[in-house]
Amino acid sequence: MYEPELHLGDDVLVPDLAGWRRERLPAIPDAPALMLPPDWACEIISPSTGALDRGRKMQVYARERLGHLWIVDPSPRTREIYRLEDGRWVVVGTHAGSAHVRAEPFEAVELVTTRWWREP
């Protein structure tokens, strides 16, 4: 989902992208917000959101046991892939530039990242 509103405990977060396994969320509910934490989220860093994305949001996602988190930074063209292990974020991959990437939890699919970046 693109920018879903999540109500997680007392926190309201809006990740840039989020996904749920079908067995946990078989259909997208017709509701303004979801209370079920996603299995995966992607935060796209901007100058105005970087501190929030890397600070408070990562803490809430860990508390809510989100399995995987991607941090994508368009300026240096980087991707950081995190997996939650024992309540802590572990970096399982970093990628830079335009490359073909297999990243958790979608390692079965090769992502062609050349289309992700705006050319100058």
PDB file of C-alpha atoms in Angstrom:
ATOM      1  CA  MET A   1       0.000   0.000   0.000  1.00  0.00           C
ATOM      2  CA  TYR A   2       1.089   3.526  -0.719  1.00  0.00           C
ATOM      3  CA  GLU A   3       1.151   5.760   2.387  1.00  0.00           C
ATOM      4  CA  PRO A   4      -1.266   3.785   4.573  1.00  0.00           C
ATOM      5  CA  GLU A   5      -2.232   5.397   7.858  1.00  0.00           C
ATOM      6  CA  LEU A   6      -1.246   3.084  10.702  1.00  0.00           C
ATOM      7  CA  HIS A   7      -2.603   3.357  14.243  1.00  0.00           C
ATOM      8  CA  LEU A   8      -0.113   1.388  16.332  1.00  0.00           C
ATOM      9  CA  GLY A   9      -0.775   1.770  20.040  1.00  0.00           C
ATOM     10  CA  ASP A  10      -0.734   5.501  20.748  1.00  0.00           C
ATOM     11  CA  ASP A  11       1.303   6.194  17.605  1.00  0.00           C
ATOM     12  CA  VAL A  12      -0.010   7.208  14.199  1.00  0.00           C
ATOM     13  CA  LEU A  13       2.496   6.586  11.407  1.00  0.00           C
ATOM     14  CA  VAL A  14       2.347   6.847   7.645  1.00  0.00           C
ATOM     15  CA  PRO A  15       5.080   4.832   5.920  1.00  0.00           C
ATOM     16  CA  ASP A  16       5.772   5.606   2.270  1.00  0.00           C
ATOM     17  CA  LEU A  17       5.049   1.980   1.354  1.00  0.00           C
ATOM     18  CA  ALA A  18       3.899  -0.988   3.417  1.00  0.00           C
ATOM     19  CA  GLY A  19       2.912  -4.579   2.827  1.00  0.00           C
ATOM     20  CA  TRP A  20       1.229  -7.420   4.682  1.00  0.00           C
ATOM     21  CA  ARG A  21       1.388 -11.144   4.077  1.00  0.00           C
ATOM     22  CA  ARG A  22      -1.934 -12.376   2.693  1.00  0.00           C
ATOM     23  CA  GLU A  23      -2.445 -14.755   5.595  1.00  0.00           C
ATOM     24  CA  ARG A  24      -2.364 -11.746   7.954  1.00  0.00           C
ATOM     25  CA  LEU A  25      -4.356  -9.315   5.790  1.00  0.00           C
ATOM     26  CA  PRO A  26      -6.295 -11.203   3.087  1.00  0.00           C
ATOM     27  CA  ALA A  27      -8.089  -8.049   1.882  1.00  0.00           C
ATOM     28  CA  ILE A  28      -7.517  -4.348   2.273  1.00  0.00           C
ATOM     29  CA  PRO A  29     -10.166  -3.101   4.679  1.00  0.00           C
ATOM     30  CA  ASP A  30     -12.433  -0.212   3.779  1.00  0.00           C
ATOM     31  CA  ALA A  31     -11.253   1.911   6.697  1.00  0.00           C
ATOM     32  CA  PRO A  32      -9.377   5.194   7.052  1.00  0.00           C
ATOM     33  CA  ALA A  33      -6.572   3.523   9.042  1.00  0.00           C
ATOM     34  CA  LEU A  34      -5.132   0.117   9.819  1.00  0.00           C
ATOM     35  CA  MET A  35      -4.289  -1.136  13.293  1.00  0.00           C
ATOM     36  CA  LEU A  36      -2.421  -4.233  12.119  1.00  0.00           C
ATOM     37  CA  PRO A  37       1.328  -3.586  11.800  1.00  0.00           C
ATOM     38  CA  PRO A  38       2.680  -4.394   8.350  1.00  0.00           C
ATOM     39  CA  ASP A  39       5.181  -7.168   7.682  1.00  0.00           C
ATOM     40  CA  TRP A  40       7.328  -4.823   5.590  1.00  0.00           C
ATOM     41  CA  ALA A  41       7.647  -1.065   5.255  1.00  0.00           C
ATOM     42  CA  CYS A  42       9.722   1.272   3.138  1.00  0.00           C
ATOM     43  CA  GLU A  43      10.631   4.796   4.156  1.00  0.00           C
ATOM     44  CA  ILE A  44      11.916   7.156   1.484  1.00  0.00           C
ATOM     45  CA  ILE A  45      14.177   9.734   3.082  1.00  0.00           C
ATOM     46  CA  SER A  46      13.756  13.425   2.408  1.00  0.00           C
ATOM     47  CA  PRO A  47      15.396  16.364   4.191  1.00  0.00           C
ATOM     48  CA  SER A  48      12.202  16.962   6.167  1.00  0.00           C
ATOM     49  CA  THR A  49      11.553  13.322   7.176  1.00  0.00           C
ATOM     50  CA  GLY A  50      14.978  11.740   7.666  1.00  0.00           C
ATOM     51  CA  ALA A  51      15.223  12.167  11.438  1.00  0.00           C
ATOM     52  CA  LEU A  52      11.662  10.922  11.999  1.00  0.00           C
ATOM     53  CA  ASP A  53      12.093   7.947   9.649  1.00  0.00           C
ATOM     54  CA  ARG A  54      15.382   6.844  11.247  1.00  0.00           C
ATOM     55  CA  GLY A  55      14.366   7.694  14.792  1.00  0.00           C
ATOM     56  CA  ARG A  56      10.836   7.432  16.110  1.00  0.00           C
ATOM     57  CA  LYS A  57       9.402   5.392  13.228  1.00  0.00           C
ATOM     58  CA  MET A  58      12.109   2.719  13.460  1.00  0.00           C
ATOM     59  CA  GLN A  59      11.492   2.471  17.234  1.00  0.00           C
ATOM     60  CA  VAL A  60       7.736   2.032  16.786  1.00  0.00           C
ATOM     61  CA  TYR A  61       8.190  -0.497  13.979  1.00  0.00           C
ATOM     62  CA  ALA A  62      10.515  -2.542  16.219  1.00  0.00           C
ATOM     63  CA  ARG A  63       8.088  -2.351  19.138  1.00  0.00           C
ATOM     64  CA  GLU A  64       5.280  -3.565  16.866  1.00  0.00           C
ATOM     65  CA  ARG A  65       7.463  -6.408  15.498  1.00  0.00           C
ATOM     66  CA  LEU A  66       7.490  -5.331  11.870  1.00  0.00           C
ATOM     67  CA  GLY A  67       9.675  -7.951  10.176  1.00  0.00           C
ATOM     68  CA  HIS A  68      11.503  -5.915   7.529  1.00  0.00           C
ATOM     69  CA  LEU A  69      12.220  -2.258   6.881  1.00  0.00           C
ATOM     70  CA  TRP A  70      13.826  -0.591   3.906  1.00  0.00           C
ATOM     71  CA  ILE A  71      15.303   2.888   4.100  1.00  0.00           C
ATOM     72  CA  VAL A  72      15.695   4.403   0.633  1.00  0.00           C
ATOM     73  CA  ASP A  73      17.617   7.652   0.229  1.00  0.00           C
ATOM     74  CA  PRO A  74      17.258   9.147  -3.272  1.00  0.00           C
ATOM     75  CA  SER A  75      19.979  11.778  -2.884  1.00  0.00           C
ATOM     76  CA  PRO A  76      22.936   9.369  -2.615  1.00  0.00           C
ATOM     77  CA  ARG A  77      20.872   6.594  -4.298  1.00  0.00           C
ATOM     78  CA  THR A  78      21.171   4.130  -1.445  1.00  0.00           C
ATOM     79  CA  ARG A  79      19.024   1.377   0.018  1.00  0.00           C
ATOM     80  CA  GLU A  80      19.399  -0.081   3.491  1.00  0.00           C
ATOM     81  CA  ILE A  81      17.653  -3.376   4.201  1.00  0.00           C
ATOM     82  CA  TYR A  82      16.832  -4.183   7.838  1.00  0.00           C
ATOM     83  CA  ARG A  83      15.469  -7.319   9.496  1.00  0.00           C
ATOM     84  CA  LEU A  84      14.089  -7.335  13.028  1.00  0.00           C
ATOM     85  CA  GLU A  85      15.870  -9.875  15.244  1.00  0.00           C
ATOM     86  CA  ASP A  86      15.159 -10.125  18.976  1.00  0.00           C
ATOM     87  CA  GLY A  87      13.595  -6.659  18.949  1.00  0.00           C
ATOM     88  CA  ARG A  88      16.607  -5.000  17.289  1.00  0.00           C
ATOM     89  CA  TRP A  89      17.194  -3.873  13.727  1.00  0.00           C
ATOM     90  CA  VAL A  90      19.947  -5.763  11.918  1.00  0.00           C
ATOM     91  CA  VAL A  91      21.318  -4.479   8.609  1.00  0.00           C
ATOM     92  CA  VAL A  92      21.117  -7.392   6.174  1.00  0.00           C
ATOM     93  CA  GLY A  93      22.054  -5.460   3.060  1.00  0.00           C
ATOM     94  CA  THR A  94      23.100  -2.126   1.680  1.00  0.00           C
ATOM     95  CA  HIS A  95      23.011  -1.160  -1.971  1.00  0.00           C
ATOM     96  CA  ALA A  96      24.060   1.946  -3.849  1.00  0.00           C
ATOM     97  CA  GLY A  97      23.470   3.307  -7.300  1.00  0.00           C
ATOM     98  CA  SER A  98      21.596   1.581 -10.057  1.00  0.00           C
ATOM     99  CA  ALA A  99      21.852  -2.142  -9.597  1.00  0.00           C
ATOM    100  CA  HIS A 100      19.869  -5.327  -9.791  1.00  0.00           C
ATOM    101  CA  VAL A 101      19.011  -6.223  -6.205  1.00  0.00           C
ATOM    102  CA  ARG A 102      17.485  -9.169  -4.353  1.00  0.00           C
ATOM    103  CA  ALA A 103      16.406  -7.810  -0.987  1.00  0.00           C
ATOM    104  CA  GLU A 104      14.543  -9.343   1.951  1.00  0.00           C
ATOM    105  CA  PRO A 105      11.685 -10.109   2.144  1.00  0.00           C
ATOM    106  CA  PHE A 106      11.396 -10.124  -1.660  1.00  0.00           C
ATOM    107  CA  GLU A 107      14.629 -11.950  -2.501  1.00  0.00           C
ATOM    108  CA  ALA A 108      12.784 -14.247  -4.924  1.00  0.00           C
ATOM    109  CA  VAL A 109      12.357 -11.244  -7.234  1.00  0.00           C
ATOM    110  CA  GLU A 110      15.205  -9.300  -8.781  1.00  0.00           C
ATOM    111  CA  LEU A 111      14.516  -5.569  -8.477  1.00  0.00           C
ATOM    112  CA  VAL A 112      15.882  -3.362 -11.237  1.00  0.00           C
ATOM    113  CA  THR A 113      16.615  -0.127  -9.416  1.00  0.00           C
ATOM    114  CA  THR A 114      17.644   1.953 -12.417  1.00  0.00           C
ATOM    115  CA  ARG A 115      14.024   3.150 -12.591  1.00  0.00           C
ATOM    116  CA  TRP A 116      13.995   4.302  -8.949  1.00  0.00           C
ATOM    117  CA  TRP A 117      16.176   7.381  -9.347  1.00  0.00           C
ATOM    118  CA  ARG A 118      15.453  10.665 -11.026  1.00  0.00           C
ATOM    119  CA  GLU A 119      18.179  11.577 -13.437  1.00  0.00           C
ATOM    120  CA  PRO A 120      19.705  15.076 -13.144  1.00  0.00           C
TER     121      PRO A 120
END
